[in-house]
Amino acid sequence: MIQIETTPEVGAAVQGWRRSGQSIAFVPTMGNLHRGHLALVERAKREAQRVIVSIFVNPLQFGPGEDFERYPRTLAQDMAALKAAGTDGVYTPAVADIYPRDLNSMTYVEVPALSDILCGASRPGHFRGVATVVNKLFNIVQPDVAIFGEKDFQQVMVIRRMVDDLSMPLRIISAPTIREADGLAMSSRNGYLNPEQRGIAPGLYGQLLHCRDRIVAGGRDFPALETEAAAALEKRGFRPDYFSVRRANDLGLPAGADTDLVLLCAAYLGSTRLIDNLRVTLGGT
Ligand code: AMP
Protein backbone atom coordinates (compact mmCIF):
# COMPACT_ATOMS: atom_id res chain seq x y z
CA MET A 1 0.00 0.00 0.00
CA ILE A 2 1.36 3.41 -0.91
CA GLN A 3 0.67 6.66 0.88
CA ILE A 4 0.39 9.59 -1.50
CA GLU A 5 0.48 13.17 -0.29
CA THR A 6 0.67 15.30 -3.44
CA THR A 7 -1.52 15.64 -6.51
CA PRO A 8 1.23 14.76 -9.05
CA GLU A 9 1.99 11.56 -7.14
CA VAL A 10 -1.66 10.49 -7.39
CA GLY A 11 -1.54 11.06 -11.15
CA ALA A 12 1.64 9.02 -11.47
CA ALA A 13 0.25 6.06 -9.50
CA VAL A 14 -3.11 6.06 -11.26
CA GLN A 15 -1.62 6.43 -14.74
CA GLY A 16 0.72 3.51 -14.10
CA TRP A 17 -2.22 1.29 -13.14
CA ARG A 18 -4.26 2.47 -16.08
CA ARG A 19 -1.46 1.80 -18.56
CA SER A 20 -1.43 -1.79 -17.39
CA GLY A 21 -5.17 -1.98 -18.02
CA GLN A 22 -6.34 -1.86 -14.40
CA SER A 23 -9.52 -0.09 -13.30
CA ILE A 24 -9.67 2.18 -10.27
CA ALA A 25 -12.23 2.47 -7.47
CA PHE A 26 -12.17 5.44 -5.12
CA VAL A 27 -13.46 5.83 -1.55
CA PRO A 28 -13.36 9.40 -0.20
CA THR A 29 -13.30 9.69 3.61
CA MET A 30 -12.43 12.10 6.39
CA GLY A 31 -10.52 9.41 8.29
CA ASN A 32 -11.04 8.07 11.82
CA LEU A 33 -12.06 4.94 10.01
CA HIS A 34 -14.54 2.38 11.33
CA ARG A 35 -16.19 -0.73 9.90
CA GLY A 36 -18.56 1.40 7.81
CA HIS A 37 -15.64 2.88 5.90
CA LEU A 38 -13.97 -0.52 5.58
CA ALA A 39 -17.15 -1.98 4.10
CA LEU A 40 -16.86 0.65 1.36
CA VAL A 41 -13.28 -0.50 0.71
CA GLU A 42 -14.51 -4.10 0.46
CA ARG A 43 -17.12 -3.03 -2.04
CA ALA A 44 -14.52 -1.02 -3.96
CA LYS A 45 -12.33 -4.12 -4.26
CA ARG A 46 -15.22 -5.97 -5.92
CA GLU A 47 -15.75 -3.12 -8.40
CA ALA A 48 -12.21 -2.49 -9.66
CA GLN A 49 -8.70 -3.88 -9.63
CA ARG A 50 -7.16 -1.01 -7.67
CA VAL A 51 -8.58 0.88 -4.68
CA ILE A 52 -7.63 4.38 -3.62
CA VAL A 53 -8.95 5.83 -0.35
CA SER A 54 -8.60 9.52 0.45
CA ILE A 55 -8.38 10.86 3.99
CA PHE A 56 -9.08 14.57 4.06
CA VAL A 57 -10.95 16.56 6.68
CA ASN A 58 -12.50 19.09 4.35
CA PRO A 59 -12.74 22.55 5.94
CA LEU A 60 -15.16 23.69 3.26
CA GLN A 61 -17.96 21.43 4.46
CA PHE A 62 -17.84 22.56 8.09
CA GLY A 63 -19.78 25.63 9.15
CA PRO A 64 -18.66 28.22 11.70
CA GLY A 65 -18.83 26.71 15.18
CA GLU A 66 -18.89 23.13 13.88
CA ASP A 67 -16.30 20.50 14.77
CA PHE A 68 -13.62 20.99 12.06
CA GLU A 69 -10.85 21.68 14.58
CA ARG A 70 -11.67 18.82 16.91
CA TYR A 71 -12.70 16.27 14.26
CA PRO A 72 -10.78 13.07 15.21
CA ARG A 73 -7.57 12.62 13.22
CA THR A 74 -6.16 9.10 13.65
CA LEU A 75 -3.89 8.63 10.64
CA ALA A 76 -1.61 5.86 11.98
CA GLN A 77 -4.58 3.67 12.97
CA ASP A 78 -6.37 4.43 9.70
CA MET A 79 -3.32 3.45 7.64
CA ALA A 80 -3.03 0.13 9.48
CA ALA A 81 -6.74 -0.62 8.96
CA LEU A 82 -6.57 0.27 5.26
CA LYS A 83 -3.49 -1.84 4.73
CA ALA A 84 -5.16 -4.82 6.40
CA ALA A 85 -8.22 -4.25 4.18
CA GLY A 86 -6.11 -4.50 1.03
CA THR A 87 -6.15 -0.86 -0.10
CA ASP A 88 -3.64 -0.02 -2.84
CA GLY A 89 -3.20 3.71 -2.27
CA VAL A 90 -4.13 6.21 0.43
CA TYR A 91 -4.26 9.84 -0.61
CA THR A 92 -3.70 12.19 2.34
CA PRO A 93 -3.46 15.70 0.94
CA ALA A 94 -2.76 18.80 3.02
CA VAL A 95 -5.44 21.49 3.16
CA ALA A 96 -3.13 23.90 1.29
CA ASP A 97 -2.79 21.40 -1.56
CA ILE A 98 -6.50 21.08 -2.04
CA TYR A 99 -7.23 24.78 -1.42
CA PRO A 100 -4.18 26.81 -2.51
CA ARG A 101 -6.25 29.97 -2.88
CA ASP A 102 -8.52 32.01 -0.64
CA LEU A 103 -11.66 29.96 0.04
CA ASN A 104 -13.79 33.07 -0.49
CA SER A 105 -12.71 33.59 -4.09
CA MET A 106 -12.51 30.06 -5.47
CA THR A 107 -14.76 28.16 -7.85
CA TYR A 108 -17.49 26.14 -6.15
CA VAL A 109 -19.86 23.43 -7.25
CA GLU A 110 -23.46 24.08 -6.24
CA VAL A 111 -26.12 21.40 -6.51
CA PRO A 112 -29.29 23.43 -6.03
CA ALA A 113 -32.52 22.33 -4.36
CA LEU A 114 -31.13 19.05 -2.98
CA SER A 115 -28.53 21.02 -1.02
CA ASP A 116 -30.94 23.38 0.71
CA ILE A 117 -33.21 20.91 2.48
CA LEU A 118 -32.83 18.59 5.51
CA CYS A 119 -29.14 18.65 6.55
CA GLY A 120 -28.54 21.49 4.09
CA ALA A 121 -31.13 23.65 5.82
CA SER A 122 -29.35 23.35 9.17
CA ARG A 123 -25.84 23.39 7.71
CA PRO A 124 -25.76 26.17 5.08
CA GLY A 125 -22.90 25.66 2.61
CA HIS A 126 -22.27 22.08 3.76
CA PHE A 127 -23.23 20.37 0.52
CA ARG A 128 -21.50 23.02 -1.55
CA GLY A 129 -18.36 22.09 0.38
CA VAL A 130 -18.98 18.38 -0.16
CA ALA A 131 -19.73 18.72 -3.90
CA THR A 132 -16.71 20.95 -4.45
CA VAL A 133 -14.21 18.70 -2.69
CA VAL A 134 -15.62 15.53 -4.22
CA ASN A 135 -15.41 17.11 -7.67
CA LYS A 136 -11.81 18.08 -7.02
CA LEU A 137 -10.93 14.62 -5.70
CA PHE A 138 -12.58 12.99 -8.74
CA ASN A 139 -10.49 15.21 -11.03
CA ILE A 140 -7.30 14.35 -9.16
CA VAL A 141 -7.88 10.60 -8.82
CA GLN A 142 -9.90 10.06 -12.04
CA PRO A 143 -11.53 6.85 -10.82
CA ASP A 144 -13.78 4.58 -12.86
CA VAL A 145 -16.10 4.18 -9.89
CA ALA A 146 -16.54 5.86 -6.51
CA ILE A 147 -18.23 4.33 -3.46
CA PHE A 148 -20.30 6.26 -0.89
CA GLY A 149 -22.22 5.19 2.20
CA GLU A 150 -26.02 5.31 2.36
CA LYS A 151 -25.57 6.48 5.96
CA ASP A 152 -25.23 9.92 4.32
CA PHE A 153 -28.27 9.46 2.06
CA GLN A 154 -28.64 13.10 1.07
CA GLN A 155 -24.92 13.34 0.32
CA VAL A 156 -25.11 10.42 -2.13
CA MET A 157 -28.05 12.11 -3.87
CA VAL A 158 -26.15 15.39 -4.16
CA ILE A 159 -23.13 13.59 -5.64
CA ARG A 160 -25.18 11.54 -8.08
CA ARG A 161 -26.88 14.72 -9.27
CA MET A 162 -23.56 16.54 -9.67
CA VAL A 163 -22.09 13.63 -11.66
CA ASP A 164 -25.17 13.50 -13.86
CA ASP A 165 -25.54 17.26 -14.38
CA LEU A 166 -21.86 17.71 -15.20
CA SER A 167 -21.49 14.48 -17.26
CA MET A 168 -18.64 13.30 -15.09
CA PRO A 169 -17.18 10.08 -16.49
CA LEU A 170 -17.50 7.70 -13.56
CA ARG A 171 -20.01 5.44 -11.84
CA ILE A 172 -21.33 6.16 -8.35
CA ILE A 173 -22.19 3.24 -6.09
CA SER A 174 -23.80 3.46 -2.69
CA ALA A 175 -23.32 0.84 0.03
CA PRO A 176 -25.54 0.01 3.04
CA THR A 177 -25.13 1.57 6.46
CA ILE A 178 -23.04 -0.47 8.89
CA ARG A 179 -24.37 -0.42 12.45
CA GLU A 180 -23.23 -1.25 15.95
CA ALA A 181 -24.87 -4.32 17.54
CA ASP A 182 -27.46 -2.04 19.22
CA GLY A 183 -28.45 -0.40 15.92
CA LEU A 184 -26.51 2.85 16.18
CA ALA A 185 -25.13 3.78 12.75
CA MET A 186 -21.34 3.81 12.89
CA SER A 187 -19.93 7.32 12.70
CA SER A 188 -16.70 9.06 13.58
CA ARG A 189 -18.84 11.44 15.65
CA ASN A 190 -20.06 8.62 17.94
CA GLY A 191 -16.71 9.00 19.71
CA TYR A 192 -17.86 12.40 21.02
CA LEU A 193 -20.68 10.79 23.03
CA ASN A 194 -20.33 10.32 26.78
CA PRO A 195 -21.53 7.00 28.24
CA GLU A 196 -25.00 8.33 29.02
CA GLN A 197 -25.42 9.78 25.53
CA ARG A 198 -24.06 6.57 23.98
CA GLY A 199 -26.82 4.73 25.82
CA ILE A 200 -29.47 7.03 24.35
CA ALA A 201 -28.02 7.15 20.81
CA PRO A 202 -29.47 3.86 19.43
CA GLY A 203 -32.91 5.38 20.01
CA LEU A 204 -32.48 7.33 16.78
CA TYR A 205 -32.53 4.13 14.74
CA GLY A 206 -35.25 2.79 17.03
CA GLN A 207 -37.44 5.74 16.09
CA LEU A 208 -36.79 5.19 12.38
CA LEU A 209 -37.83 1.53 12.74
CA HIS A 210 -40.93 2.52 14.69
CA CYS A 211 -41.95 5.07 12.07
CA ARG A 212 -41.35 2.53 9.30
CA ASP A 213 -43.64 0.09 11.10
CA ARG A 214 -46.34 2.76 11.32
CA ILE A 215 -46.11 3.45 7.59
CA VAL A 216 -46.03 -0.24 6.65
CA ALA A 217 -49.16 -0.67 8.82
CA GLY A 218 -50.90 1.94 6.66
CA GLY A 219 -49.96 5.27 8.26
CA ARG A 220 -50.13 7.95 5.59
CA ASP A 221 -50.34 11.18 7.57
CA PHE A 222 -46.64 11.84 7.18
CA PRO A 223 -46.56 15.24 8.91
CA ALA A 224 -48.25 13.70 11.96
CA LEU A 225 -45.78 10.80 11.96
CA GLU A 226 -42.88 13.26 11.75
CA THR A 227 -44.17 15.34 14.64
CA GLU A 228 -44.77 12.25 16.73
CA ALA A 229 -41.26 10.90 16.00
CA ALA A 230 -39.59 14.21 16.86
CA ALA A 231 -41.54 14.38 20.13
CA ALA A 232 -40.54 10.80 20.99
CA LEU A 233 -36.88 11.62 20.32
CA GLU A 234 -37.10 14.64 22.56
CA LYS A 235 -38.60 12.51 25.30
CA ARG A 236 -35.67 10.10 25.04
CA GLY A 237 -33.20 12.96 25.57
CA PHE A 238 -32.39 14.03 21.99
CA ARG A 239 -32.68 17.55 20.64
CA PRO A 240 -34.19 16.74 17.25
CA ASP A 241 -33.14 18.80 14.23
CA TYR A 242 -35.49 17.12 11.75
CA PHE A 243 -37.37 13.88 11.25
CA SER A 244 -38.70 13.70 7.73
CA VAL A 245 -40.51 11.29 5.42
CA ARG A 246 -39.37 11.82 1.82
CA ARG A 247 -39.56 10.25 -1.60
CA ALA A 248 -36.42 8.14 -1.98
CA ASN A 249 -35.77 9.07 -5.61
CA ASP A 250 -35.60 12.86 -5.23
CA LEU A 251 -36.14 13.70 -1.54
CA GLY A 252 -39.40 15.43 -2.45
CA LEU A 253 -42.41 15.41 -0.10
CA PRO A 254 -44.35 12.20 -0.65
CA ALA A 255 -48.02 11.85 -1.47
CA GLY A 256 -50.08 8.96 -0.12
CA ALA A 257 -49.59 6.91 -3.30
CA ASP A 258 -45.78 7.02 -3.26
CA THR A 259 -44.25 3.63 -2.46
CA ASP A 260 -40.50 4.25 -2.39
CA LEU A 261 -39.82 6.33 0.69
CA VAL A 262 -36.92 7.19 2.95
CA LEU A 263 -37.10 8.35 6.55
CA LEU A 264 -34.31 10.74 7.43
CA CYS A 265 -33.43 12.24 10.77
CA ALA A 266 -30.85 14.37 12.50
CA ALA A 267 -30.73 14.95 16.23
CA TYR A 268 -28.33 16.30 18.80
CA LEU A 269 -27.10 14.63 21.95
CA GLY A 270 -25.37 17.45 23.76
CA SER A 271 -23.35 19.18 21.03
CA THR A 272 -23.01 16.02 18.91
CA ARG A 273 -25.15 15.91 15.82
CA LEU A 274 -26.15 12.41 14.73
CA ILE A 275 -27.87 11.49 11.46
CA ASP A 276 -29.52 8.32 10.25
CA ASN A 277 -32.03 7.16 7.65
CA LEU A 278 -34.10 4.16 6.65
CA ARG A 279 -35.67 3.16 3.33
CA VAL A 280 -39.33 2.12 3.29
CA THR A 281 -40.55 0.30 0.21
CA LEU A 282 -44.29 -0.31 0.18
CA GLY A 283 -46.53 -2.71 -1.67
CA GLY A 284 -44.72 -4.12 -4.65
CA THR A 285 -45.70 -7.38 -6.23
P1 AMP B 1 -16.86 10.33 6.38
O1 AMP B 1 -15.47 9.89 6.73
O2 AMP B 1 -17.78 10.43 7.54
O3 AMP B 1 -16.87 11.52 5.47
O4 AMP B 1 -17.45 9.15 5.52
C1 AMP B 1 -16.80 8.67 4.37
C2 AMP B 1 -17.71 7.71 3.65
O5 AMP B 1 -18.05 6.62 4.52
C3 AMP B 1 -19.03 8.35 3.22
O6 AMP B 1 -19.39 7.85 1.93
C4 AMP B 1 -19.98 7.88 4.28
O7 AMP B 1 -21.32 7.83 3.85
C5 AMP B 1 -19.45 6.49 4.55
N1 AMP B 1 -19.88 6.01 5.87
C6 AMP B 1 -19.79 6.66 7.06
N2 AMP B 1 -20.35 5.93 8.04
C7 AMP B 1 -20.83 4.80 7.45
C8 AMP B 1 -21.54 3.65 7.94
N3 AMP B 1 -21.87 3.53 9.22
N4 AMP B 1 -21.87 2.70 7.05
C9 AMP B 1 -21.56 2.82 5.74
N5 AMP B 1 -20.89 3.88 5.23
C10 AMP B 1 -20.54 4.85 6.06
mmCIF file of N, CA and C in Angstrom, residues 11-25 50 138 141-145 169-170:
data_model
loop_
_atom_site.group_PDB
_atom_site.id
_atom_site.type_symbol
_atom_site.label_atom_id
_atom_site.label_comp_id
_atom_site.label_asym_id
_atom_site.label_seq_id
_atom_site.Cartn_x
_atom_site.Cartn_y
_atom_site.Cartn_z
ATOM 1 N N GLY A 11 -1.495 11.238 -9.695
ATOM 2 C CA GLY A 11 -1.544 11.063 -11.149
ATOM 3 C C GLY A 11 -0.582 9.979 -11.591
ATOM 4 N N ALA A 12 0.629 9.993 -11.044
ATOM 5 C CA ALA A 12 1.643 9.018 -11.468
ATOM 6 C C ALA A 12 1.188 7.595 -11.129
ATOM 7 N N ALA A 13 0.677 7.410 -9.911
ATOM 8 C CA ALA A 13 0.249 6.063 -9.500
ATOM 9 C C ALA A 13 -0.910 5.588 -10.366
ATOM 10 N N VAL A 14 -1.903 6.461 -10.535
ATOM 11 C CA VAL A 14 -3.109 6.057 -11.255
ATOM 12 C C VAL A 14 -2.786 5.780 -12.723
ATOM 13 N N GLN A 15 -1.943 6.632 -13.319
ATOM 14 C CA GLN A 15 -1.618 6.427 -14.740
ATOM 15 C C GLN A 15 -0.873 5.111 -14.950
ATOM 16 N N GLY A 16 0.004 4.780 -14.007
ATOM 17 C CA GLY A 16 0.719 3.506 -14.104
ATOM 18 C C GLY A 16 -0.255 2.331 -14.124
ATOM 19 N N TRP A 17 -1.231 2.372 -13.196
ATOM 20 C CA TRP A 17 -2.217 1.291 -13.140
ATOM 21 C C TRP A 17 -3.046 1.243 -14.419
ATOM 22 N N ARG A 18 -3.431 2.425 -14.871
ATOM 23 C CA ARG A 18 -4.264 2.475 -16.081
ATOM 24 C C ARG A 18 -3.534 1.908 -17.296
ATOM 25 N N ARG A 19 -2.244 2.283 -17.413
ATOM 26 C CA ARG A 19 -1.458 1.801 -18.562
ATOM 27 C C ARG A 19 -1.414 0.275 -18.586
ATOM 28 N N SER A 20 -1.438 -0.317 -17.389
ATOM 29 C CA SER A 20 -1.431 -1.786 -17.392
ATOM 30 C C SER A 20 -2.862 -2.346 -17.397
ATOM 31 N N GLY A 21 -3.807 -1.497 -17.776
ATOM 32 C CA GLY A 21 -5.173 -1.983 -18.021
ATOM 33 C C GLY A 21 -6.011 -2.198 -16.774
ATOM 34 N N GLN A 22 -5.589 -1.622 -15.640
ATOM 35 C CA GLN A 22 -6.343 -1.855 -14.404
ATOM 36 C C GLN A 22 -7.328 -0.716 -14.141
ATOM 37 N N SER A 23 -8.502 -1.092 -13.617
ATOM 38 C CA SER A 23 -9.521 -0.086 -13.296
ATOM 39 C C SER A 23 -9.347 0.367 -11.842
ATOM 40 N N ILE A 24 -9.923 1.547 -11.569
ATOM 41 C CA ILE A 24 -9.666 2.178 -10.266
ATOM 42 C C ILE A 24 -10.976 2.538 -9.569
ATOM 43 N N ALA A 25 -11.090 2.092 -8.314
ATOM 44 C CA ALA A 25 -12.228 2.475 -7.469
ATOM 45 C C ALA A 25 -11.723 3.427 -6.389
ATOM 46 N N ARG A 50 -7.951 -1.811 -8.610
ATOM 47 C CA ARG A 50 -7.163 -1.013 -7.669
ATOM 48 C C ARG A 50 -8.091 -0.137 -6.846
ATOM 49 N N PHE A 138 -12.335 13.781 -7.518
ATOM 50 C CA PHE A 138 -12.579 12.986 -8.740
ATOM 51 C C PHE A 138 -11.603 13.420 -9.842
ATOM 52 N N VAL A 141 -8.043 12.060 -8.826
ATOM 53 C CA VAL A 141 -7.883 10.596 -8.822
ATOM 54 C C VAL A 141 -8.333 9.967 -10.147
ATOM 55 N N GLN A 142 -9.321 10.575 -10.782
ATOM 56 C CA GLN A 142 -9.897 10.062 -12.036
ATOM 57 C C GLN A 142 -10.280 8.577 -11.936
ATOM 58 N N PRO A 143 -11.128 8.256 -10.977
ATOM 59 C CA PRO A 143 -11.527 6.852 -10.821
ATOM 60 C C PRO A 143 -12.574 6.429 -11.854
ATOM 61 N N ASP A 144 -12.701 5.112 -12.021
ATOM 62 C CA ASP A 144 -13.783 4.580 -12.859
ATOM 63 C C ASP A 144 -15.075 4.521 -12.062
ATOM 64 N N VAL A 145 -14.924 4.350 -10.745
ATOM 65 C CA VAL A 145 -16.098 4.183 -9.887
ATOM 66 C C VAL A 145 -15.761 4.760 -8.511
ATOM 67 N N PRO A 169 -17.311 11.423 -15.933
ATOM 68 C CA PRO A 169 -17.178 10.077 -16.488
ATOM 69 C C PRO A 169 -16.831 9.007 -15.450
ATOM 70 N N LEU A 170 -17.717 8.790 -14.514
ATOM 71 C CA LEU A 170 -17.495 7.698 -13.558
ATOM 72 C C LEU A 170 -18.837 7.205 -13.048
#
